[in-house]
Amino acid sequence: MVFKFQRTVHKTDLIPMDIKIHQRAADNIRILSAAMVEKAKSGHPGGAMGGADYLEILYSRYLNFDPDDMAWPLRDRFFLDPGHMSPMLYSVLALTGHYTMDDLRNFRQWGSITPGHPELNVSRGIENTSGPLGQGHTNAVGAAIAERFLVARFGEWMAHRTYSFISDGGVQEEISQGAGRMAGYLGLSNLIMFYDSNDIQLSSETAVVTDEDTAKKYEAWNWHVITIDGNDPRQILDAMEKAHGETGRPTLIIGKTIMGKGAVDENGQPFERQTSTHGMPLSSAGASFEKTVANLGGDPKNPFAIFPEVEEAYRKVLDEKRKKVAEKKKAQAGWEKANPGLAKKYREFLEGRVPEIDFSAITHKPGSPTRGASGVVLSHLFGQVEQMIVASADLSNSDKTDGFLKKTTPFTRGDFSGSFLQAGVSELTMAAVANGMALHGGVIPVIGTFFVFSDYMKPAVRLAALMELPVRYVWTHDAFRVGEDGPTHQPVEQEAQIRLLEHLKNHHGKRAMMVLRPADAAETTVAWKMALENNTTPTALILSRQGIRDLPARPGSDRYTDALQATFGAYIARDCEGTPDVILLASGSEVSTLFEGADLLEEKRGVKTRIVSVISEGIFRDQDRGYQDMVLPAGVPLFGLTAGLPVTLQGLVGERGKVFGMESFGFSAPYQVLDEKLGFTGQNVFEQVVGLLGL
Ligand SMILES: Cc1ncc(C[n+]2csc(CCOP(=O)(O)OP(=O)(O)O)c2C)c(N)n1
């Protein structure tokens, strides 16, 4: 008997489609998912087969998108967390016409658009790169915040929902604590998350590692939690209606699902709930692929096929979606006509356009720490870059993002009129949320914390680099000069680590990240200019805690004008007559130490020195050969000074000299004492260079 779903609760416009078709379409997804993994001889069929029912209903009944323009800005967003379940996502997107059967056949192959874990591909409906468990659903929190931020400025007419899909692994990942807390605290009722709870993970059943009450955990964070049979279409529909009716909390639908749903063995006996189906083709896991396809109503000889009745149903689904999109576009046109000023601003937000900023007008107190200078710039940007959202992991008064915060208010439940996110002490969450904001579009996320804790953010920074997201990181307390806080708080190897992403190219052939460590306040202004202009990769600003003597302006110039040369990655900050005897290189506060050393070298030994400030080796390497040779002419010895590992400057100095840097972790003491003890003084620069030159 065909059960007709009764349209009972109707906050959302349900697209009529009977339950049997839902089940048939879900089986189709199961077959395609299993077939992809089978053909690739690698992948994860079990989870995908269990999660198919929810995803199918989400896509056919709830997710609003424009089938003809998947990048339509007002679309609902879907963020997958367990990227290993990619076959399920590609398969449902094949039902909507965004992937072909050939695309599915090429799963995990070189050059295919169906990589093992989904990679950002908005035009085909892939909203995020997922794979590192936990980050995908945290991206969703960021997108939901971005949506509320935009709605607060432009109106509820543009509201949309954000859906995410999480699995046992994502729930176990620590980042889920931050995402759950933040979404609950902010009351993000525009966020609906489905938890594919199949009680099985990669190497064991979940019972081997946890017996937590996940529902209670999320309830404690102010989530609306509904537990259902996640393979039952009626229960899924019912839960979705309840979730759509929720106005004050994010919703978690815990769907108890069956790993490998529909799988059978050679004898046709059920082969469900098997850990082995998590991560290998069904045939390797102990099931029969052919019999499973047959069991699910498919043709084992031709598993890469869409059932005709499913194809027909999806044609109707897509037509319904087109109608809804047209209605929304009409509403938008009406709004634009009535609000031309706001409409212009909205377009600029979407294009990521920022007004012309007069950076030269920014003034700093003499000898500012670069973190303080950054705070001044942020304060200057407030009100001009209106789409900027600044966040800090409970350090705004230290990382000086409070330069921005003082002019606005933090987000609170129901109030997104301000522009600041108090992320709490959760650096990784903050970084993944920032990725979600950037993925959503229309906003510019800036996030701050201590540089040493970039370690806590690194997995999300890597994904930002991979996805080419223009997130800006404000990393302060850049070196051992954190002093009394001791070695736990003193970055040493962090700069070398993060600059590896400067050496790594993204898939567009660009350096995957821009990493800037300015030498003084003026360079900090320039670094912010560079950061804002860089729309295609993440940018890091590495900033000092302590005050730094401003570098002197060149004769006839002013410091800001000189510092603009930082846009070349490295430039001559001080020069001598004729060919130098030695070139001194550094970034950050070490540049001013070089000035002290250069004075001693010239006074005491008549050594002619040139000082080069290297805000980014990567950018310098991208300059033409002529410029590079002009700054660092062949044959002149080089001396580098870094409060990081010597390797930080080794790429430039090479065999032509020496880099003096940190060889061990730091120590607890006032920073001036550390400077003396560790050799970060003009006197030591003098001695090192005298030794290098054999004077
Ligand atoms: C951060 C991170 N750690 C480890 C992995 C490797 N991994 C992929 S799936 C998985 C087990 C989680 O399984 P679950 O989320 O329950 O998915 P299912 O078994 O239902 O497919 C692990 C450990 C990963 N992808 N990301």
XYZ file of C-alpha atoms and ligand atoms in Angstrom:
721
model
C 0.000 0.000 0.000
C 1.278 3.431 -0.837
C 1.136 5.690 2.157
C 0.405 9.281 1.287
C 2.107 11.652 3.654
C -0.532 13.912 5.158
C 0.304 17.588 5.041
C -0.473 18.387 8.640
C 1.955 20.852 10.202
C 2.821 23.531 7.751
C 5.354 26.110 8.664
C 7.289 25.022 5.619
C 5.768 24.330 2.269
C 6.065 20.628 1.903
C 6.538 19.254 -1.552
C 4.070 16.387 -1.930
C 5.813 13.102 -2.485
C 4.776 9.830 -1.029
C 6.666 7.855 1.542
C 7.303 4.997 -0.819
C 9.094 7.274 -3.199
C 11.194 8.597 -0.327
C 12.213 5.048 0.498
C 12.892 4.227 -3.120
C 15.016 7.353 -3.530
C 16.913 6.564 -0.334
C 17.542 3.031 -1.609
C 18.776 4.569 -4.825
C 21.271 6.630 -2.805
C 22.319 3.496 -0.917
C 22.946 1.605 -4.148
C 24.872 4.461 -5.742
C 26.963 4.963 -2.610
C 27.824 1.288 -2.366
C 28.574 1.146 -6.094
C 30.929 4.126 -5.964
C 32.964 2.578 -3.174
C 32.906 -0.823 -4.833
C 34.177 0.561 -8.126
C 36.836 2.749 -6.493
C 37.825 -0.202 -4.305
C 38.025 2.323 -1.504
C 35.711 4.415 0.619
C 33.025 4.231 3.275
C 29.699 2.676 2.277
C 28.112 1.745 5.637
C 27.507 5.176 7.117
C 26.308 6.579 3.808
C 23.768 3.784 3.461
C 22.420 4.488 6.950
C 22.225 8.254 6.552
C 20.555 8.191 3.139
C 16.964 8.475 4.398
C 17.528 11.743 6.169
C 19.561 13.292 3.398
C 17.007 12.305 0.801
C 14.154 13.929 2.724
C 16.233 17.005 3.461
C 17.027 17.531 -0.208
C 13.642 16.673 -1.623
C 11.424 18.377 0.917
C 13.246 20.990 2.888
C 16.463 22.358 1.499
C 15.715 25.488 -0.504
C 18.092 25.946 -3.390
C 18.026 27.055 -6.960
C 18.645 23.951 -9.076
C 19.863 26.221 -11.861
C 22.163 28.322 -9.683
C 23.505 26.465 -6.698
C 25.429 29.580 -5.604
C 22.206 31.577 -5.142
C 23.073 33.608 -2.013
C 19.754 33.069 -0.241
C 19.861 29.291 -0.465
C 19.652 27.122 2.605
C 23.055 25.742 3.476
C 23.940 22.109 4.075
C 27.198 21.265 5.800
C 28.372 17.683 5.925
C 30.605 16.881 8.878
C 31.686 13.279 8.193
C 33.301 13.811 4.805
C 33.883 10.084 4.533
C 30.156 9.812 3.820
C 30.693 11.747 0.602
C 29.071 9.061 -1.607
C 25.757 9.842 0.054
C 26.106 13.528 -0.777
C 27.257 12.993 -4.356
C 24.411 10.549 -4.849
C 21.655 12.846 -3.646
C 23.192 15.588 -5.773
C 23.050 13.177 -8.687
C 19.310 12.885 -8.086
C 19.097 16.685 -8.281
C 21.082 16.647 -11.515
C 24.343 18.138 -10.282
C 26.468 15.034 -10.760
C 26.311 12.513 -13.579
C 26.608 8.761 -13.351
C 30.077 9.118 -14.875
C 31.036 11.495 -12.080
C 29.965 8.852 -9.586
C 31.831 6.137 -11.474
C 34.982 8.247 -11.184
C 34.744 8.536 -7.416
C 38.183 9.060 -5.824
C 39.981 9.145 -9.189
C 42.517 11.662 -10.435
C 40.895 14.773 -11.856
C 37.359 13.718 -10.934
C 34.862 16.072 -9.328
C 34.048 13.378 -6.794
C 37.087 13.283 -4.527
C 37.153 10.873 -1.596
C 36.108 13.580 0.816
C 33.988 16.405 -0.559
C 35.854 19.541 -1.544
C 34.214 22.920 -1.680
C 32.283 23.149 -4.941
C 29.345 25.474 -4.468
C 28.191 25.368 -8.061
C 27.509 21.658 -7.586
C 26.096 21.960 -4.088
C 29.154 21.161 -1.978
C 29.233 23.883 0.671
C 32.368 22.848 2.541
C 35.423 20.688 2.385
C 34.912 18.001 5.016
C 36.895 15.089 6.306
C 38.498 16.147 9.568
C 35.605 15.175 11.803
C 33.958 17.895 13.859
C 34.735 20.838 11.636
C 31.841 20.512 9.203
C 29.103 21.005 11.763
C 31.077 23.840 13.312
C 31.192 25.500 9.892
C 27.412 25.309 10.026
C 27.369 27.280 13.277
C 29.439 29.985 11.567
C 27.094 30.080 8.595
C 24.075 30.319 10.882
C 25.692 33.257 12.691
C 26.509 34.965 9.388
C 22.887 34.554 8.308
C 21.622 36.159 11.526
C 24.157 38.993 11.144
C 22.905 39.743 7.638
C 19.239 39.405 8.585
C 19.794 41.890 11.425
C 20.961 44.393 8.822
C 18.743 43.677 5.835
C 15.591 42.073 7.190
C 13.878 38.735 7.791
C 12.849 38.504 4.137
C 16.295 37.095 3.403
C 16.302 34.501 6.196
C 17.293 30.959 5.363
C 18.160 27.853 7.318
C 21.427 26.045 7.835
C 21.401 22.267 8.082
C 24.215 20.050 9.131
C 24.843 16.347 9.373
C 27.040 14.917 12.096
C 28.073 11.379 12.981
C 29.465 9.637 16.037
C 32.966 10.807 15.212
C 31.934 14.469 15.030
C 30.060 14.233 18.297
C 33.121 12.721 19.959
C 35.488 15.357 18.605
C 36.191 18.016 21.233
C 35.229 20.812 18.852
C 31.600 19.709 19.194
C 31.682 21.073 22.742
C 32.485 24.540 21.430
C 30.032 24.356 18.542
C 27.256 23.019 20.767
C 27.833 25.608 23.454
C 28.031 28.506 21.041
C 24.974 27.579 18.967
C 22.924 26.939 22.106
C 24.104 30.097 23.824
C 23.222 32.189 20.783
C 19.877 30.394 20.365
C 20.481 29.661 16.696
C 17.048 28.312 15.797
C 17.993 28.675 12.139
C 20.329 25.702 12.638
C 19.069 22.127 12.340
C 21.538 19.305 12.846
C 20.926 15.647 12.153
C 23.001 13.220 14.180
C 23.469 9.954 12.331
C 23.671 7.790 15.418
C 24.428 4.294 14.150
C 26.408 3.203 17.221
C 29.349 2.175 15.051
C 32.559 3.984 14.315
C 35.739 3.091 12.481
C 37.326 0.456 14.614
C 34.628 -0.464 17.067
C 31.127 0.067 18.287
C 30.643 3.423 19.986
C 29.851 1.601 23.228
C 33.543 0.820 23.516
C 34.378 4.489 23.968
C 31.309 6.255 25.328
C 28.060 5.835 27.176
C 27.248 9.516 27.416
C 23.684 10.762 27.145
C 24.165 12.907 24.072
C 20.604 14.229 24.136
C 21.039 15.520 27.677
C 24.367 17.056 26.757
C 22.853 19.095 23.943
C 19.800 19.959 26.018
C 22.124 21.357 28.651
C 23.518 23.619 25.936
C 20.006 24.911 25.146
C 19.353 22.724 22.138
C 15.968 21.355 21.178
C 16.596 17.631 20.956
C 14.386 15.111 19.184
C 15.262 11.415 19.047
C 13.846 9.313 16.218
C 14.335 6.242 14.097
C 16.550 7.882 11.506
C 15.612 5.404 8.794
C 11.879 6.007 9.112
C 10.710 8.696 6.671
C 7.614 9.517 8.688
C 9.617 10.117 11.831
C 12.130 12.194 9.909
C 9.365 14.331 8.432
C 7.745 14.750 11.809
C 11.038 15.758 13.429
C 11.754 18.225 10.652
C 8.394 19.873 11.136
C 9.098 20.231 14.843
C 12.531 21.631 14.105
C 11.034 24.153 11.720
C 8.592 25.227 14.390
C 11.353 25.943 16.871
C 12.061 29.651 17.327
C 14.506 29.909 20.211
C 16.999 27.058 20.008
C 19.021 25.100 17.509
C 17.579 21.635 16.905
C 19.402 18.348 17.124
C 17.610 15.415 15.536
C 19.210 12.268 16.861
C 18.456 9.683 14.231
C 19.117 6.132 15.307
C 20.205 4.648 12.006
C 21.399 1.328 10.697
C 24.965 1.137 9.481
C 25.011 -0.527 6.057
C 21.212 -0.462 5.813
C 20.040 -2.989 3.267
C 23.323 -4.871 3.009
C 23.110 -8.650 2.702
C 25.650 -11.433 2.392
C 26.066 -14.121 -0.287
C 23.197 -16.092 1.224
C 20.920 -13.099 1.196
C 21.124 -12.838 4.967
C 21.166 -9.319 6.527
C 24.641 -7.872 6.841
C 23.717 -4.680 8.668
C 25.274 -2.976 11.711
C 28.718 -4.309 10.848
C 31.780 -2.248 11.775
C 33.521 -3.658 8.720
C 31.201 -1.729 6.393
C 32.385 1.569 7.835
C 35.458 1.842 5.690
C 35.728 -0.683 2.879
C 33.766 -1.900 -0.129
C 30.855 -4.116 0.800
C 32.456 -7.076 -0.941
C 35.609 -6.710 1.171
C 33.605 -6.185 4.353
C 31.893 -9.570 4.142
C 28.701 -8.582 2.331
C 27.698 -9.335 -1.244
C 27.625 -6.177 -3.343
C 25.447 -7.718 -6.059
C 22.938 -9.235 -3.673
C 22.796 -5.996 -1.724
C 21.989 -4.035 -4.875
C 19.276 -6.547 -5.710
C 17.969 -6.437 -2.154
C 17.646 -2.667 -2.466
C 15.669 -3.019 -5.668
C 18.446 -2.246 -8.120
C 20.082 -4.028 -11.010
C 23.428 -5.541 -9.954
C 24.576 -5.361 -13.583
C 23.825 -1.674 -13.789
C 24.046 -0.169 -10.318
C 24.922 3.310 -11.587
C 21.376 4.238 -12.466
C 18.579 6.423 -11.197
C 15.245 4.628 -10.933
C 12.783 6.118 -13.433
C 10.173 6.837 -10.773
C 12.784 8.573 -8.625
C 13.916 10.614 -11.609
C 10.331 11.631 -12.237
C 9.761 12.521 -8.578
C 12.893 14.647 -8.543
C 11.800 16.464 -11.666
C 8.774 17.607 -9.693
C 10.901 18.379 -6.667
C 13.138 20.631 -8.729
C 10.182 22.396 -10.310
C 8.782 23.107 -6.861
C 12.132 24.475 -5.768
C 12.313 26.697 -8.831
C 8.880 28.088 -7.933
C 9.953 28.857 -4.381
C 13.136 30.479 -5.567
C 11.177 32.631 -8.009
C 8.914 33.777 -5.171
C 11.877 34.685 -3.032
C 13.562 36.496 -5.890
C 10.373 38.463 -6.411
C 10.319 39.405 -2.741
C 13.937 40.432 -3.026
C 13.246 42.598 -6.062
C 10.447 44.333 -4.145
C 12.729 44.917 -1.199
C 15.491 46.238 -3.406
C 13.128 48.670 -5.043
C 11.869 49.924 -1.710
C 15.356 50.044 -0.157
C 17.865 51.061 -2.835
C 20.524 52.132 -0.343
C 20.405 48.907 1.633
C 20.220 46.904 -1.577
C 23.469 48.473 -2.765
C 25.107 47.706 0.531
C 23.889 44.114 0.412
C 25.397 43.673 -3.045
C 28.692 45.074 -1.798
C 28.643 42.706 1.158
C 28.090 39.761 -1.157
C 30.866 40.813 -3.488
C 33.192 41.238 -0.502
C 33.769 44.786 -1.607
C 35.108 47.187 0.982
C 35.175 50.949 0.580
C 38.397 52.792 -0.158
C 40.126 52.989 3.211
C 42.558 55.818 3.867
C 45.160 53.806 5.752
C 47.595 56.735 5.653
C 45.268 58.643 7.980
C 45.785 56.105 10.771
C 48.100 57.414 13.449
C 49.770 55.436 16.183
C 51.312 56.351 19.489
C 55.122 56.284 19.228
C 56.615 52.935 20.159
C 53.338 51.031 20.033
C 53.257 47.269 20.307
C 52.074 45.947 16.975
C 49.059 44.349 18.699
C 48.119 47.843 19.896
C 48.627 49.212 16.398
C 46.350 46.466 15.098
C 43.706 47.507 17.629
C 43.946 51.066 16.339
C 43.505 49.867 12.744
C 40.523 47.720 13.721
C 38.962 50.681 15.439
C 39.507 52.690 12.229
C 37.913 49.946 10.139
C 34.794 49.773 12.276
C 31.952 51.530 10.530
C 33.812 51.491 7.232
C 34.034 47.756 6.661
C 30.519 47.126 7.841
C 30.464 43.447 6.965
C 33.360 42.686 9.281
C 32.751 40.311 12.181
C 35.559 40.278 14.721
C 35.937 37.497 17.274
C 38.269 36.644 20.076
C 38.710 33.529 22.162
C 38.361 35.416 25.458
C 41.409 37.589 24.873
C 39.973 40.699 23.249
C 41.655 43.012 25.728
C 45.018 41.305 25.165
C 44.886 40.648 21.435
C 43.455 44.136 21.035
C 40.486 43.100 18.991
C 38.807 45.225 21.635
C 39.753 48.166 19.413
C 36.760 46.954 17.416
C 34.666 45.656 20.295
C 34.663 49.031 22.045
C 32.711 50.419 19.113
C 30.146 47.654 18.899
C 28.430 44.941 20.933
C 28.877 41.191 21.041
C 26.239 38.880 19.616
C 23.709 37.647 22.131
C 20.667 35.420 21.855
C 18.276 37.212 19.553
C 20.533 40.214 18.969
C 22.966 40.175 16.098
C 22.976 43.912 15.536
C 26.562 44.169 16.820
C 29.612 42.855 15.007
C 31.586 40.962 17.625
C 31.623 37.287 18.529
C 32.785 36.428 22.014
C 33.922 32.934 21.142
C 34.885 31.913 24.643
C 38.007 29.888 25.265
C 37.651 27.714 22.198
C 40.210 28.564 19.556
C 39.532 25.645 17.229
C 35.794 26.230 17.380
C 36.328 29.919 16.660
C 38.509 29.116 13.653
C 36.025 26.614 12.202
C 33.157 29.021 12.872
C 35.094 31.711 10.995
C 35.441 29.282 8.088
C 31.683 28.786 8.162
C 31.109 32.519 8.083
C 33.441 32.894 5.125
C 31.758 29.976 3.384
C 28.381 31.572 3.916
C 29.558 34.769 2.300
C 28.536 38.374 2.808
C 30.730 38.789 5.885
C 34.439 39.207 6.623
C 35.584 37.196 9.641
C 38.564 38.321 11.735
C 39.579 36.219 14.724
C 42.104 36.815 17.464
C 44.031 34.966 20.124
C 47.616 34.456 21.322
C 49.989 33.226 18.639
C 51.038 30.245 20.717
C 47.446 29.037 20.553
C 47.492 29.034 16.790
C 48.414 25.422 17.529
C 44.880 24.947 18.822
C 43.480 26.396 15.600
C 45.733 24.775 13.068
C 43.321 22.094 11.732
C 40.804 24.781 10.799
C 43.489 27.109 9.449
C 44.604 24.306 7.171
C 41.059 23.864 5.898
C 40.737 27.617 5.382
C 43.890 27.433 3.264
C 42.593 24.417 1.360
C 39.220 26.065 0.741
C 40.895 29.403 -0.080
C 38.845 31.288 2.494
C 39.833 34.864 3.299
C 39.753 34.531 7.075
C 42.036 36.975 8.900
C 43.875 35.792 12.001
C 45.103 38.246 14.602
C 47.805 36.369 16.483
C 49.434 38.414 19.190
C 52.121 37.797 21.809
C 54.326 36.681 18.979
C 57.494 35.520 20.743
C 59.283 34.725 23.977
C 58.759 38.324 25.019
C 55.556 37.163 26.673
C 58.162 36.798 29.386
C 56.765 36.150 32.789
C 53.988 33.984 31.371
C 56.660 31.357 30.852
C 57.460 28.912 28.078
C 53.888 27.598 27.763
C 52.891 30.964 26.345
C 56.001 31.707 24.309
C 55.758 30.893 20.615
C 59.048 29.584 19.242
C 58.334 27.114 16.457
C 54.875 28.499 15.585
C 56.075 30.951 12.960
C 58.063 28.277 11.161
C 55.017 26.011 11.272
C 52.523 28.507 9.983
C 54.870 29.723 7.264
C 54.846 26.227 5.852
C 51.412 27.172 4.530
C 53.117 30.059 2.765
C 55.362 27.568 1.002
C 52.464 25.313 0.110
C 50.500 26.179 -3.031
C 46.726 25.920 -3.153
C 44.971 24.289 -6.083
C 44.939 27.609 -7.909
C 48.715 27.744 -7.774
C 48.778 30.514 -5.186
C 50.530 30.455 -1.840
C 47.986 28.818 0.423
C 48.271 31.487 3.088
C 49.589 35.004 3.545
C 51.634 35.282 6.738
C 52.654 38.773 7.870
C 54.794 39.730 10.833
C 55.100 43.516 10.779
C 58.126 45.305 12.237
C 56.412 48.304 13.785
C 53.132 50.187 13.990
C 53.329 51.581 10.456
C 54.006 48.151 9.005
C 51.020 46.897 10.985
C 48.811 49.395 9.192
C 50.234 48.170 5.896
C 49.796 44.547 6.959
C 46.114 45.200 7.595
C 45.855 46.834 4.174
C 47.393 43.720 2.636
C 45.131 41.467 4.675
C 41.975 43.257 3.595
C 43.050 43.263 -0.026
C 43.761 39.540 0.042
C 40.415 37.997 -0.800
C 41.672 34.666 -2.037
C 43.548 33.051 0.851
C 43.630 33.316 4.626
C 45.933 35.931 6.102
C 47.755 35.848 9.424
C 48.970 38.889 11.291
C 51.631 37.996 13.851
C 51.891 40.805 16.361
C 53.989 41.767 19.342
C 52.906 42.139 22.907
C 55.663 44.605 23.810
C 56.189 48.113 22.509
C 58.514 48.420 19.520
C 60.577 51.459 18.657
C 59.198 52.784 15.367
C 61.598 52.334 12.516
C 62.939 55.703 11.365
C 61.529 57.155 8.164
C 63.936 57.388 5.249
C 65.151 60.938 4.558
C 62.467 62.922 2.759
C 59.824 60.280 3.419
C 57.393 59.346 6.162
C 57.193 56.065 7.925
C 53.847 54.928 6.480
C 55.053 55.586 2.938
C 58.242 53.611 3.633
C 56.285 50.788 5.229
C 54.147 50.430 2.105
C 57.144 48.639 0.628
C 56.214 45.739 2.894
C 53.766 44.826 0.122
C 56.849 43.456 -1.692
C 57.350 40.979 1.142
C 60.774 42.391 2.031
C 62.294 45.802 1.570
C 65.305 47.893 2.526
C 64.413 49.614 5.771
C 67.817 51.236 6.175
C 70.720 51.440 3.786
C 74.317 52.570 3.552
C 76.407 54.310 0.951
C 77.603 51.930 -1.762
C 77.657 48.183 -1.453
C 76.946 46.964 2.087
C 79.468 44.784 3.926
C 76.571 42.815 5.390
C 72.821 42.691 5.045
C 70.807 42.184 8.210
C 67.374 40.580 7.908
C 64.490 40.124 10.328
C 60.770 40.433 10.754
C 58.704 41.797 13.617
C 60.347 43.413 16.578
C 63.732 41.926 15.713
C 64.036 44.514 12.940
C 64.396 47.300 15.496
C 67.013 45.213 17.323
C 68.926 45.081 14.043
C 68.925 48.869 13.961
C 70.665 48.891 17.347
C 73.169 46.310 16.151
C 73.791 48.208 12.904
C 74.549 51.391 14.844
C 77.183 49.527 16.873
C 78.672 47.880 13.789
C 79.016 51.173 12.007
C 80.246 53.135 15.018
C 82.701 50.604 16.374
C 83.934 48.815 13.256
C 82.871 50.973 10.329
C 80.817 48.057 8.936
C 78.465 49.224 6.227
C 75.096 47.614 6.851
C 71.785 47.330 5.106
C 68.680 46.299 7.034
C 65.908 44.383 5.300
C 62.511 44.009 6.900
C 60.925 40.735 5.801
C 57.230 40.765 6.555
C 56.758 37.657 4.381
C 59.359 35.575 2.625
C 56.662 34.085 0.417
C 55.562 37.423 -0.989
C 59.197 38.453 -1.486
C 59.826 35.269 -3.449
C 56.940 36.215 -5.719
C 58.644 39.457 -6.763
C 60.590 39.606 -9.987
C 64.195 38.498 -9.917
C 65.425 42.061 -10.406
C 63.765 43.276 -7.237
C 64.971 40.313 -5.214
C 68.548 40.841 -6.434
C 68.329 44.549 -5.724
C 67.315 43.922 -2.098
C 69.689 41.007 -1.523
C 72.497 41.429 -4.067
C 74.681 38.419 -4.692
C 77.967 38.202 -2.874
C 76.993 40.164 0.224
C 76.958 38.157 3.469
C 73.610 37.892 5.216
C 72.737 37.814 8.880
C 69.230 36.923 10.056
C 67.725 37.474 13.481
C 64.527 35.755 14.533
C 62.747 35.101 17.791
C 61.482 31.949 16.129
C 63.423 28.946 14.948
C 66.409 29.846 12.725
C 64.702 27.950 9.893
C 62.235 30.837 9.698
C 64.849 32.913 7.835
C 67.080 30.134 6.560
C 65.387 30.143 3.163
C 66.638 33.650 2.502
C 69.964 33.523 4.281
C 70.987 30.064 3.092
C 74.715 29.461 2.782
C 75.449 33.142 2.593
C 75.538 33.745 6.299
C 73.976 32.900 9.583
C 70.622 33.041 11.267
C 70.562 33.698 14.970
C 67.335 32.391 16.454
C 65.835 30.415 19.273
C 67.327 26.984 19.785
C 65.126 25.944 22.704
C 61.821 26.667 24.383
C 61.654 29.962 26.263
C 61.958 30.628 29.966
C 59.922 32.458 32.566
C 61.342 35.920 33.278
C 60.680 39.583 32.470
C 61.104 40.021 28.743
C 63.979 42.485 29.019
C 65.864 39.832 31.002
C 65.036 37.236 28.350
C 66.266 39.574 25.609
C 69.599 39.815 27.447
C 69.896 36.156 28.364
C 68.826 34.838 24.977
C 70.893 37.306 22.981
C 68.222 39.473 21.389
C 70.137 42.717 21.844
C 71.964 45.153 19.616
C 75.181 44.105 21.336
C 74.696 40.461 20.408
C 73.833 41.379 16.827
C 77.124 43.279 16.778
C 79.048 40.303 18.153
C 77.395 37.778 15.861
C 78.077 39.845 12.761
C 81.659 40.549 13.793
C 82.062 36.780 14.129
C 80.339 36.115 10.813
C 82.543 38.591 8.960
C 85.650 37.387 10.795
C 86.513 40.905 11.943
C 39.675 14.470 13.019
C 39.520 13.091 12.439
N 40.011 12.046 13.109
C 39.925 10.821 12.572
C 39.361 10.610 11.356
C 39.313 9.225 10.716
N 37.939 8.709 10.800
C 37.087 8.773 9.774
S 35.594 8.160 10.137
C 36.089 7.746 11.680
C 35.177 7.061 12.661
C 33.953 7.803 12.905
O 32.930 7.086 12.426
P 31.435 7.670 12.465
O 31.501 9.104 12.634
O 30.655 6.928 13.456
O 30.959 7.338 11.013
P 30.311 5.982 10.531
O 31.082 4.851 11.151
O 28.931 6.031 10.990
O 30.477 6.023 9.060
C 37.395 8.096 11.897
C 38.116 7.862 13.170
C 38.850 11.733 10.695
N 38.275 11.652 9.506
N 38.923 12.953 11.275
